[in-house]
Short mmCIF file of C-alpha atoms in Angstrom, two decimals:
data_model
loop_
_atom_site.label_atom_id
_atom_site.label_comp_id
_atom_site.label_asym_id
_atom_site.label_seq_id
_atom_site.Cartn_x
_atom_site.Cartn_y
_atom_site.Cartn_z
CA GLU A 282 -6.70 53.77 -24.50
CA LEU A 283 -5.48 50.32 -25.39
CA LYS A 284 -4.70 49.86 -29.07
CA VAL A 285 -4.07 46.55 -30.76
CA GLU A 286 -2.44 46.33 -34.16
CA GLN A 287 -2.20 43.23 -36.27
CA ASN A 288 -0.15 42.75 -39.36
CA PRO A 289 -0.47 41.82 -42.01
CA LEU A 290 -4.21 42.39 -42.46
CA PHE A 291 -4.29 40.19 -45.52
CA LEU A 292 -2.10 37.19 -46.15
CA SER A 293 -2.11 34.94 -49.15
CA MET A 294 0.23 32.00 -48.90
CA GLN A 295 0.87 28.73 -50.65
CA GLU A 296 0.31 25.42 -49.04
CA GLY A 297 3.41 24.10 -47.33
CA LYS A 298 4.86 27.51 -46.55
CA ASN A 299 5.53 29.09 -43.17
CA TYR A 300 4.46 32.53 -42.04
CA THR A 301 4.00 34.66 -38.93
CA ILE A 302 1.22 37.03 -37.95
CA TYR A 303 2.14 39.79 -35.53
CA CYS A 304 0.05 41.43 -32.81
CA ASN A 305 1.34 44.57 -31.11
CA TYR A 306 -0.45 46.33 -28.28
CA SER A 307 0.01 49.68 -26.65
CA THR A 308 -0.37 49.23 -22.89
CA THR A 309 0.67 46.68 -20.31
CA SER A 310 -1.30 43.46 -20.26
CA ASP A 311 -0.46 39.88 -19.41
CA ARG A 312 -3.50 38.30 -21.04
CA LEU A 313 -3.69 37.77 -24.74
CA TYR A 314 -6.05 35.64 -26.78
CA TRP A 315 -6.05 34.37 -30.34
CA TYR A 316 -9.32 33.60 -32.10
CA ARG A 317 -10.22 32.18 -35.45
CA GLN A 318 -13.28 33.24 -37.45
CA ASP A 319 -14.55 31.44 -40.54
CA PRO A 320 -16.75 33.40 -42.97
CA GLY A 321 -20.22 33.89 -41.56
CA LYS A 322 -19.30 32.13 -38.34
CA SER A 323 -18.51 33.17 -34.81
CA LEU A 324 -15.16 33.37 -33.09
CA GLU A 325 -13.44 30.19 -32.03
CA SER A 326 -10.84 30.37 -29.28
CA LEU A 327 -7.42 29.13 -30.34
CA PHE A 328 -4.96 30.14 -27.64
CA VAL A 329 -4.90 31.81 -24.27
CA LEU A 330 -1.54 33.33 -23.30
CA LEU A 331 -1.28 34.44 -19.69
CA SER A 332 2.33 35.22 -18.97
CA ASN A 333 5.51 36.56 -20.44
CA GLY A 334 7.23 33.92 -22.53
CA ALA A 335 4.10 31.80 -22.84
CA VAL A 336 4.09 29.54 -25.87
CA LYS A 337 1.18 27.39 -26.97
CA GLN A 338 0.99 25.02 -29.94
CA GLU A 339 -1.88 23.27 -31.60
CA GLY A 340 -1.25 21.43 -34.82
CA ARG A 341 0.31 23.78 -37.36
CA LEU A 342 -0.24 26.89 -35.24
CA MET A 343 2.01 28.19 -32.51
CA ALA A 344 1.41 31.34 -30.47
CA SER A 345 3.80 33.19 -28.21
CA LEU A 346 3.69 36.21 -25.95
CA ASP A 347 6.38 38.75 -25.04
CA THR A 348 4.81 41.12 -22.52
CA LYS A 349 7.89 43.31 -22.33
CA ALA A 350 7.82 43.98 -26.04
CA ARG A 351 3.99 44.01 -26.00
CA LEU A 352 4.05 41.56 -28.86
CA SER A 353 2.41 38.27 -29.66
CA THR A 354 3.03 36.14 -32.70
CA LEU A 355 1.00 33.44 -34.38
CA HIS A 356 3.25 31.20 -36.43
CA ILE A 357 1.89 29.00 -39.17
CA THR A 358 3.92 25.97 -40.16
CA ALA A 359 3.44 24.18 -43.48
CA ALA A 360 0.11 25.84 -44.18
CA VAL A 361 -2.84 23.84 -45.45
CA HIS A 362 -6.06 25.07 -47.07
CA ASP A 363 -8.11 24.33 -43.95
CA LEU A 364 -6.28 27.11 -42.14
CA SER A 365 -7.88 29.73 -44.39
CA ALA A 366 -9.83 32.04 -42.05
CA THR A 367 -9.54 35.37 -40.29
CA TYR A 368 -7.38 35.38 -37.18
CA PHE A 369 -7.85 37.91 -34.40
CA CYS A 370 -5.70 38.70 -31.44
CA ALA A 371 -7.32 40.28 -28.41
CA VAL A 372 -5.72 41.91 -25.42
CA ALA A 373 -7.42 41.96 -22.04
CA SER A 374 -7.79 44.84 -19.64
CA PRO A 375 -10.02 44.93 -16.57
CA ALA A 376 -13.59 45.94 -17.38
CA TYR A 377 -13.62 47.62 -14.03
CA SER A 378 -11.52 47.36 -10.92
CA GLY A 379 -11.77 44.16 -8.93
CA ALA A 380 -14.66 42.68 -10.87
CA GLY A 381 -12.95 39.71 -12.40
CA SER A 382 -14.38 40.49 -15.80
CA TYR A 383 -12.14 41.67 -18.56
CA GLN A 384 -12.64 43.85 -21.56
CA LEU A 385 -11.09 42.52 -24.74
CA THR A 386 -9.70 44.91 -27.31
CA PHE A 387 -9.42 43.23 -30.67
CA GLY A 388 -7.05 43.77 -33.54
CA LYS A 389 -8.54 44.25 -37.00
CA GLY A 390 -7.87 40.65 -37.88
CA THR A 391 -5.65 38.95 -40.44
CA LYS A 392 -7.47 37.35 -43.33
CA LEU A 393 -5.47 34.31 -44.30
CA SER A 394 -5.93 32.57 -47.63
CA VAL A 395 -3.98 29.40 -48.22
CA ILE A 396 -3.67 28.58 -51.89
CA PRO A 397 -3.23 24.98 -53.04
CA GLU B 157 -20.36 24.14 -30.03
CA THR B 158 -19.45 26.88 -27.60
CA GLY B 159 -22.49 26.65 -25.37
CA VAL B 160 -23.56 30.21 -26.16
CA THR B 161 -26.64 30.52 -28.37
CA GLN B 162 -28.07 33.57 -30.07
CA THR B 163 -31.44 34.17 -31.70
CA PRO B 164 -32.38 35.13 -34.27
CA ARG B 165 -29.42 34.32 -36.48
CA HIS B 166 -30.55 36.77 -39.14
CA LEU B 167 -32.73 39.85 -38.77
CA VAL B 168 -33.90 42.45 -41.25
CA MET B 169 -35.67 45.46 -39.80
CA GLY B 170 -36.80 48.88 -40.86
CA MET B 171 -35.62 52.01 -39.15
CA THR B 172 -38.91 52.43 -37.30
CA ASN B 173 -39.14 48.86 -36.01
CA LYS B 174 -38.45 47.58 -32.53
CA LYS B 175 -36.80 44.20 -32.17
CA SER B 176 -34.74 42.29 -29.63
CA LEU B 177 -31.74 40.03 -29.86
CA LYS B 178 -31.39 37.19 -27.39
CA CYS B 179 -28.32 35.48 -26.00
CA GLU B 180 -28.33 32.45 -23.74
CA GLN B 181 -25.56 30.50 -22.04
CA HIS B 182 -25.65 27.52 -19.72
CA LEU B 183 -21.95 27.40 -18.99
CA GLY B 184 -22.31 28.78 -15.50
CA HIS B 185 -20.58 32.01 -16.46
CA ASN B 186 -21.30 35.24 -14.68
CA ALA B 187 -20.09 37.85 -17.13
CA MET B 188 -21.78 38.48 -20.49
CA TYR B 189 -20.88 40.82 -23.31
CA TRP B 190 -22.33 42.35 -26.45
CA TYR B 191 -19.98 43.11 -29.35
CA LYS B 192 -20.60 44.69 -32.74
CA GLN B 193 -18.63 43.52 -35.77
CA SER B 194 -18.93 45.47 -39.01
CA ALA B 195 -17.02 45.50 -42.25
CA LYS B 196 -15.45 48.84 -41.43
CA LYS B 197 -14.34 48.26 -37.86
CA PRO B 198 -12.87 45.47 -35.80
CA LEU B 199 -14.88 43.95 -33.00
CA GLU B 200 -16.26 46.70 -30.80
CA LEU B 201 -17.30 46.09 -27.23
CA MET B 202 -20.77 47.48 -26.55
CA PHE B 203 -21.88 46.35 -23.09
CA VAL B 204 -20.58 44.27 -20.21
CA TYR B 205 -22.72 42.62 -17.55
CA ASN B 206 -21.20 41.09 -14.45
CA PHE B 207 -23.52 39.16 -12.13
CA LYS B 208 -26.48 40.78 -13.90
CA GLU B 209 -25.16 44.28 -13.28
CA GLN B 210 -24.16 46.46 -16.20
CA THR B 211 -20.57 47.44 -15.66
CA GLU B 212 -19.61 48.90 -19.00
CA ASN B 213 -21.37 50.95 -21.63
CA ASN B 214 -18.89 51.74 -24.32
CA SER B 215 -20.50 54.98 -25.51
CA VAL B 216 -23.25 53.10 -27.27
CA PRO B 217 -26.18 55.13 -28.67
CA SER B 218 -29.40 54.90 -26.67
CA ARG B 219 -31.19 53.20 -29.55
CA PHE B 220 -29.45 50.07 -28.24
CA SER B 221 -30.76 49.00 -24.85
CA PRO B 222 -29.36 45.93 -23.08
CA GLU B 223 -31.13 43.82 -20.49
CA CYS B 224 -29.77 41.02 -18.33
CA PRO B 225 -32.55 39.40 -16.28
CA ASN B 226 -30.27 36.65 -14.95
CA SER B 227 -26.77 35.35 -15.42
CA SER B 228 -27.82 33.03 -18.24
CA HIS B 229 -29.69 35.45 -20.46
CA LEU B 230 -28.80 38.68 -22.17
CA PHE B 231 -30.95 40.77 -24.47
CA LEU B 232 -30.26 43.67 -26.79
CA HIS B 233 -33.34 45.75 -27.51
CA LEU B 234 -33.25 47.71 -30.73
CA HIS B 235 -35.35 50.69 -31.76
CA THR B 236 -35.16 53.37 -34.44
CA LEU B 237 -31.91 52.01 -35.79
CA GLN B 238 -29.90 53.51 -38.63
CA PRO B 239 -28.55 51.73 -41.71
CA GLU B 240 -25.02 52.06 -40.32
CA ASP B 241 -26.11 49.81 -37.44
CA SER B 242 -26.19 46.89 -39.86
CA ALA B 243 -23.58 44.48 -38.57
CA LEU B 244 -22.94 41.14 -36.92
CA TYR B 245 -23.81 41.30 -33.23
CA LEU B 246 -21.95 38.84 -31.10
CA CYS B 247 -22.64 37.78 -27.56
CA ALA B 248 -19.96 36.31 -25.34
CA SER B 249 -19.81 34.90 -21.84
CA GLN B 250 -16.93 34.52 -19.44
CA PRO B 251 -16.35 32.78 -16.13
CA VAL B 252 -15.52 35.36 -13.49
CA ALA B 253 -13.75 32.81 -11.34
CA GLY B 254 -10.96 31.04 -13.13
CA SER B 255 -7.48 31.59 -14.34
CA THR B 256 -7.97 32.25 -18.04
CA TYR B 257 -11.01 34.57 -18.14
CA GLU B 258 -11.51 33.28 -21.65
CA GLN B 259 -14.55 34.60 -23.48
CA TYR B 260 -16.83 32.20 -25.32
CA PHE B 261 -18.70 33.60 -28.28
CA GLY B 262 -22.11 32.80 -29.68
CA PRO B 263 -22.76 32.41 -33.42
CA GLY B 264 -23.95 35.98 -33.80
CA THR B 265 -26.99 37.73 -35.22
CA ARG B 266 -26.57 39.25 -38.67
CA LEU B 267 -28.62 42.45 -38.56
CA THR B 268 -29.63 44.41 -41.63
CA VAL B 269 -31.35 47.77 -41.18
CA THR B 270 -33.25 48.96 -44.24
#
């Protein structure tokens, strides 16, 4: 059974600071996704990481994937209040063999609060 | 706007009621998913449909009954639910052909069982 662990689960940080959220997973996968969820809203796709060493950046967020270590990181640079949300990582495994559809196993999410 | 819509957005129902949740996507995707998100647990996969065929039932109680009449529509029929079924129910769709297999989520239905 694939397990996905995120840490920290809660993160309170000041504006302007840097921090990293970690996502560890238990079995081999080369597909990892980061989503953002605002309170009462749905999940918004942030990054899709498809290979070992993949790095994606968008604004103040940068995500990376190390498939050998089964680890992805989401790095926040110079945080601003607008980044306050819950961030989920999700690891893909085939829903069934040869179908082309994938089951996502989600971490518990990291609730980020950026304080002015 | 993700292109995946869900109705209703909020639903309150008694334990003896029967109701249905609807999900619709016009993104040309062929795989659709139901997830449950509650305060106590992370996102839990419930059902997977691929080209209208159910391919995954993640040990979901029979009081939840999915239906996928075509690749664009997905329903979740609810009957005799329990209070612990109160949660946010999210629908997602995914292109089967394509390199990312990214899932696109709808806004969710907030369900309260009284």
